[in-house]
Amino acid sequence: FPLIDQHSTAGKIVGTLTAVVACAVFALPTGLIGNGMEDLLGRRRREAEREIEEEEREQAETAAAAGEDGPFVANPSSFKGRMYNFLNCRVGSSLARKFDWCVNGLIFGMCLSVIVGTFAVKSDDSGRDLGAIASGNLTLPIALNNFDFLVVCLFTVEYLLRW
């Protein structure tokens, strides 16, 4: 445990005994009870999944018998319907799929830019953290901020079009 080397010999003995008692009294029973509960919860989860699968199969059979097919496709005669079909890839257009891939790529890029932007490896003379991987200038943090801003604007427009 932390800082054990700074304790006296008596403190090391008491600390070790406390750790052993804590494991014996709290950790082991908790683990045993937890494992039993895990099995019980796993069994209940599997039963619930089987029931859901049966319900979905019954719904699919009923839908097939009623003549229903596939996912909902909006009326393409209106702008809202065309936007819905495009943004949800309900049309056979490869452009809709490419747009979806582009949006997912931008989400991934946004996550990476936030991660890279949190790396603090350099600070200036005043002790101020420059953030990101700055090699003497601030071009990378500025570029990441601009990228984040543009992606957020695109996501806002996409959200408004979906609405």
mmCIF file of N, CA and C in Angstrom, residues 48-118:
data_model
loop_
_atom_site.group_PDB
_atom_site.id
_atom_site.type_symbol
_atom_site.label_atom_id
_atom_site.label_comp_id
_atom_site.label_asym_id
_atom_site.label_seq_id
_atom_site.Cartn_x
_atom_site.Cartn_y
_atom_site.Cartn_z
ATOM 1 N N ALA A 48 -34.367 -13.547 -19.779
ATOM 2 C CA ALA A 48 -35.013 -12.353 -20.335
ATOM 3 C C ALA A 48 -34.670 -12.195 -21.816
ATOM 4 N N GLU A 49 -33.422 -12.486 -22.192
ATOM 5 C CA GLU A 49 -33.033 -12.393 -23.600
ATOM 6 C C GLU A 49 -33.799 -13.402 -24.441
ATOM 7 N N ARG A 50 -33.980 -14.615 -23.915
ATOM 8 C CA ARG A 50 -34.759 -15.623 -24.650
ATOM 9 C C ARG A 50 -36.192 -15.160 -24.855
ATOM 10 N N GLU A 51 -36.786 -14.570 -23.808
ATOM 11 C CA GLU A 51 -38.158 -14.078 -23.935
ATOM 12 C C GLU A 51 -38.247 -12.959 -24.973
ATOM 13 N N ILE A 52 -37.276 -12.050 -24.964
ATOM 14 C CA ILE A 52 -37.274 -10.951 -25.938
ATOM 15 C C ILE A 52 -37.124 -11.496 -27.351
ATOM 16 N N GLU A 53 -36.229 -12.479 -27.537
ATOM 17 C CA GLU A 53 -36.055 -13.075 -28.866
ATOM 18 C C GLU A 53 -37.338 -13.736 -29.345
ATOM 19 N N GLU A 54 -38.026 -14.424 -28.441
ATOM 20 C CA GLU A 54 -39.291 -15.064 -28.818
ATOM 21 C C GLU A 54 -40.328 -14.017 -29.215
ATOM 22 N N GLU A 55 -40.413 -12.925 -28.447
ATOM 23 C CA GLU A 55 -41.364 -11.857 -28.784
ATOM 24 C C GLU A 55 -41.030 -11.229 -30.132
ATOM 25 N N GLU A 56 -39.740 -10.978 -30.381
ATOM 26 C CA GLU A 56 -39.345 -10.395 -31.662
ATOM 27 C C GLU A 56 -39.663 -11.339 -32.813
ATOM 28 N N ARG A 57 -39.432 -12.626 -32.613
ATOM 29 C CA ARG A 57 -39.741 -13.609 -33.652
ATOM 30 C C ARG A 57 -41.239 -13.637 -33.926
ATOM 31 N N GLU A 58 -42.044 -13.591 -32.855
ATOM 32 C CA GLU A 58 -43.498 -13.572 -33.030
ATOM 33 C C GLU A 58 -43.944 -12.303 -33.750
ATOM 34 N N GLN A 59 -43.348 -11.154 -33.397
ATOM 35 C CA GLN A 59 -43.702 -9.900 -34.065
ATOM 36 C C GLN A 59 -43.314 -9.939 -35.536
ATOM 37 N N ALA A 60 -42.151 -10.518 -35.843
ATOM 38 C CA ALA A 60 -41.723 -10.616 -37.236
ATOM 39 C C ALA A 60 -42.662 -11.524 -38.020
ATOM 40 N N GLU A 61 -43.084 -12.623 -37.400
ATOM 41 C CA GLU A 61 -44.020 -13.524 -38.080
ATOM 42 C C GLU A 61 -45.359 -12.838 -38.305
ATOM 43 N N THR A 62 -45.820 -12.071 -37.313
ATOM 44 C CA THR A 62 -47.092 -11.357 -37.461
ATOM 45 C C THR A 62 -46.978 -10.289 -38.538
ATOM 46 N N ALA A 63 -45.840 -9.582 -38.559
ATOM 47 C CA ALA A 63 -45.647 -8.548 -39.575
ATOM 48 C C ALA A 63 -45.573 -9.166 -40.963
ATOM 49 N N ALA A 64 -44.916 -10.318 -41.074
ATOM 50 C CA ALA A 64 -44.831 -10.986 -42.374
ATOM 51 C C ALA A 64 -46.206 -11.456 -42.821
ATOM 52 N N ALA A 65 -47.000 -11.931 -41.876
ATOM 53 C CA ALA A 65 -48.348 -12.384 -42.222
ATOM 54 C C ALA A 65 -49.231 -11.204 -42.617
ATOM 55 N N ALA A 66 -48.985 -10.033 -42.023
ATOM 56 C CA ALA A 66 -49.798 -8.856 -42.331
ATOM 57 C C ALA A 66 -49.315 -8.146 -43.596
ATOM 58 N N GLY A 67 -48.178 -8.556 -44.129
ATOM 59 C CA GLY A 67 -47.676 -7.957 -45.358
ATOM 60 C C GLY A 67 -46.801 -6.744 -45.130
ATOM 61 N N GLU A 68 -46.372 -6.475 -43.903
ATOM 62 C CA GLU A 68 -45.485 -5.352 -43.626
ATOM 63 C C GLU A 68 -44.063 -5.733 -44.021
ATOM 64 N N ASP A 69 -43.288 -4.733 -44.424
ATOM 65 C CA ASP A 69 -41.923 -5.033 -44.808
ATOM 66 C C ASP A 69 -40.970 -3.928 -44.373
ATOM 67 N N GLY A 70 -39.780 -4.310 -43.970
ATOM 68 C CA GLY A 70 -38.658 -3.436 -43.712
ATOM 69 C C GLY A 70 -38.894 -2.224 -42.832
ATOM 70 N N PRO A 71 -37.869 -1.396 -42.759
ATOM 71 C CA PRO A 71 -37.941 -0.191 -41.935
ATOM 72 C C PRO A 71 -38.811 0.880 -42.576
ATOM 73 N N PHE A 72 -39.187 1.845 -41.766
ATOM 74 C CA PHE A 72 -40.036 2.938 -42.229
ATOM 75 C C PHE A 72 -39.278 3.797 -43.237
ATOM 76 N N VAL A 73 -39.933 4.116 -44.340
ATOM 77 C CA VAL A 73 -39.384 5.025 -45.346
ATOM 78 C C VAL A 73 -40.362 6.176 -45.486
ATOM 79 N N ALA A 74 -39.853 7.403 -45.306
ATOM 80 C CA ALA A 74 -40.718 8.585 -45.355
ATOM 81 C C ALA A 74 -41.124 8.891 -46.795
ATOM 82 N N ASN A 75 -42.157 9.692 -46.925
ATOM 83 C CA ASN A 75 -42.659 10.107 -48.229
ATOM 84 C C ASN A 75 -41.620 11.017 -48.900
ATOM 85 N N PRO A 76 -41.063 10.617 -50.045
ATOM 86 C CA PRO A 76 -40.001 11.410 -50.669
ATOM 87 C C PRO A 76 -40.488 12.657 -51.400
ATOM 88 N N SER A 77 -41.783 12.917 -51.381
ATOM 89 C CA SER A 77 -42.272 14.096 -52.103
ATOM 90 C C SER A 77 -42.049 15.390 -51.319
ATOM 91 N N SER A 78 -41.822 15.294 -50.006
ATOM 92 C CA SER A 78 -41.585 16.500 -49.203
ATOM 93 C C SER A 78 -40.101 16.600 -48.845
ATOM 94 N N PHE A 79 -39.665 17.822 -48.549
ATOM 95 C CA PHE A 79 -38.270 18.048 -48.164
ATOM 96 C C PHE A 79 -37.935 17.289 -46.886
ATOM 97 N N LYS A 80 -38.856 17.336 -45.921
ATOM 98 C CA LYS A 80 -38.625 16.658 -44.646
ATOM 99 C C LYS A 80 -38.489 15.150 -44.849
ATOM 100 N N GLY A 81 -39.320 14.581 -45.719
ATOM 101 C CA GLY A 81 -39.238 13.152 -46.002
ATOM 102 C C GLY A 81 -37.929 12.786 -46.679
ATOM 103 N N ARG A 82 -37.502 13.609 -47.643
ATOM 104 C CA ARG A 82 -36.230 13.347 -48.320
ATOM 105 C C ARG A 82 -35.064 13.440 -47.337
ATOM 106 N N MET A 83 -35.096 14.451 -46.444
ATOM 107 C CA MET A 83 -34.030 14.590 -45.449
ATOM 108 C C MET A 83 -34.018 13.393 -44.497
ATOM 109 N N TYR A 84 -35.203 12.956 -44.063
ATOM 110 C CA TYR A 84 -35.284 11.804 -43.164
ATOM 111 C C TYR A 84 -34.681 10.577 -43.838
ATOM 112 N N ASN A 85 -35.097 10.322 -45.071
ATOM 113 C CA ASN A 85 -34.598 9.147 -45.788
ATOM 114 C C ASN A 85 -33.089 9.235 -46.010
ATOM 115 N N PHE A 86 -32.586 10.425 -46.334
ATOM 116 C CA PHE A 86 -31.157 10.596 -46.584
ATOM 117 C C PHE A 86 -30.348 10.434 -45.302
ATOM 118 N N LEU A 87 -30.750 11.133 -44.237
ATOM 119 C CA LEU A 87 -29.966 11.128 -42.999
ATOM 120 C C LEU A 87 -30.035 9.799 -42.265
ATOM 121 N N ASN A 88 -31.080 9.016 -42.500
ATOM 122 C CA ASN A 88 -31.205 7.710 -41.852
ATOM 123 C C ASN A 88 -30.870 6.568 -42.800
ATOM 124 N N CYS A 89 -30.283 6.881 -43.954
ATOM 125 C CA CYS A 89 -29.874 5.885 -44.959
ATOM 126 C C CYS A 89 -31.031 4.983 -45.361
ATOM 127 N N ARG A 90 -32.205 5.546 -45.535
ATOM 128 C CA ARG A 90 -33.368 4.762 -45.933
ATOM 129 C C ARG A 90 -33.486 4.660 -47.451
ATOM 130 N N VAL A 91 -32.646 5.385 -48.168
ATOM 131 C CA VAL A 91 -32.671 5.327 -49.624
ATOM 132 C C VAL A 91 -31.476 4.501 -50.084
ATOM 133 N N GLY A 92 -31.536 4.000 -51.277
ATOM 134 C CA GLY A 92 -30.452 3.178 -51.795
ATOM 135 C C GLY A 92 -29.262 3.987 -52.275
ATOM 136 N N SER A 93 -29.232 5.249 -51.968
ATOM 137 C CA SER A 93 -28.184 6.140 -52.448
ATOM 138 C C SER A 93 -26.854 5.847 -51.762
ATOM 139 N N SER A 94 -25.813 5.753 -52.568
ATOM 140 C CA SER A 94 -24.486 5.579 -51.977
ATOM 141 C C SER A 94 -24.026 6.878 -51.318
ATOM 142 N N LEU A 95 -24.574 8.005 -51.766
ATOM 143 C CA LEU A 95 -24.237 9.289 -51.157
ATOM 144 C C LEU A 95 -24.698 9.337 -49.697
ATOM 145 N N ALA A 96 -25.873 8.773 -49.411
ATOM 146 C CA ALA A 96 -26.370 8.741 -48.030
ATOM 147 C C ALA A 96 -25.448 7.901 -47.157
ATOM 148 N N ARG A 97 -24.993 6.764 -47.680
ATOM 149 C CA ARG A 97 -24.075 5.922 -46.909
ATOM 150 C C ARG A 97 -22.733 6.622 -46.710
ATOM 151 N N LYS A 98 -22.260 7.319 -47.753
ATOM 152 C CA LYS A 98 -20.992 8.048 -47.625
ATOM 153 C C LYS A 98 -21.122 9.179 -46.607
ATOM 154 N N PHE A 99 -22.260 9.863 -46.606
ATOM 155 C CA PHE A 99 -22.483 10.922 -45.628
ATOM 156 C C PHE A 99 -22.492 10.344 -44.215
ATOM 157 N N ASP A 100 -23.130 9.193 -44.036
ATOM 158 C CA ASP A 100 -23.171 8.542 -42.729
ATOM 159 C C ASP A 100 -21.760 8.156 -42.286
ATOM 160 N N TRP A 101 -20.975 7.593 -43.198
ATOM 161 C CA TRP A 101 -19.591 7.249 -42.873
ATOM 162 C C TRP A 101 -18.797 8.507 -42.523
ATOM 163 N N CYS A 102 -19.033 9.586 -43.253
ATOM 164 C CA CYS A 102 -18.333 10.847 -42.999
ATOM 165 C C CYS A 102 -18.672 11.381 -41.603
ATOM 166 N N VAL A 103 -19.951 11.347 -41.246
ATOM 167 C CA VAL A 103 -20.364 11.824 -39.920
ATOM 168 C C VAL A 103 -19.733 10.960 -38.832
ATOM 169 N N ASN A 104 -19.744 9.640 -39.024
ATOM 170 C CA ASN A 104 -19.121 8.760 -38.027
ATOM 171 C C ASN A 104 -17.615 9.007 -37.948
ATOM 172 N N GLY A 105 -16.976 9.260 -39.083
ATOM 173 C CA GLY A 105 -15.553 9.592 -39.075
ATOM 174 C C GLY A 105 -15.276 10.898 -38.353
ATOM 175 N N LEU A 106 -16.159 11.881 -38.545
ATOM 176 C CA LEU A 106 -15.987 13.157 -37.841
ATOM 177 C C LEU A 106 -16.181 12.989 -36.336
ATOM 178 N N ILE A 107 -17.099 12.113 -35.945
ATOM 179 C CA ILE A 107 -17.273 11.830 -34.511
ATOM 180 C C ILE A 107 -15.983 11.243 -33.952
ATOM 181 N N PHE A 108 -15.417 10.278 -34.671
ATOM 182 C CA PHE A 108 -14.160 9.666 -34.245
ATOM 183 C C PHE A 108 -13.039 10.714 -34.205
ATOM 184 N N GLY A 109 -12.965 11.553 -35.245
ATOM 185 C CA GLY A 109 -11.954 12.607 -35.282
ATOM 186 C C GLY A 109 -12.117 13.600 -34.150
ATOM 187 N N MET A 110 -13.357 13.914 -33.821
ATOM 188 C CA MET A 110 -13.625 14.838 -32.711
ATOM 189 C C MET A 110 -13.124 14.234 -31.397
ATOM 190 N N CYS A 111 -13.391 12.949 -31.197
ATOM 191 C CA CYS A 111 -12.899 12.282 -29.982
ATOM 192 C C CYS A 111 -11.374 12.328 -29.927
ATOM 193 N N LEU A 112 -10.728 12.029 -31.051
ATOM 194 C CA LEU A 112 -9.266 12.068 -31.074
ATOM 195 C C LEU A 112 -8.732 13.474 -30.822
ATOM 196 N N SER A 113 -9.389 14.484 -31.386
ATOM 197 C CA SER A 113 -8.901 15.851 -31.183
ATOM 198 C C SER A 113 -9.039 16.275 -29.728
ATOM 199 N N VAL A 114 -10.099 15.826 -29.067
ATOM 200 C CA VAL A 114 -10.250 16.143 -27.644
ATOM 201 C C VAL A 114 -9.166 15.434 -26.837
ATOM 202 N N ILE A 115 -8.887 14.176 -27.192
ATOM 203 C CA ILE A 115 -7.846 13.431 -26.474
ATOM 204 C C ILE A 115 -6.486 14.087 -26.678
ATOM 205 N N VAL A 116 -6.144 14.384 -27.931
ATOM 206 C CA VAL A 116 -4.850 15.008 -28.216
ATOM 207 C C VAL A 116 -4.777 16.390 -27.574
ATOM 208 N N GLY A 117 -5.887 17.113 -27.554
ATOM 209 C CA GLY A 117 -5.903 18.446 -26.971
ATOM 210 C C GLY A 117 -5.686 18.464 -25.474
ATOM 211 N N THR A 118 -5.866 17.333 -24.814
ATOM 212 C CA THR A 118 -5.665 17.295 -23.365
ATOM 213 C C THR A 118 -4.238 16.943 -22.978
#
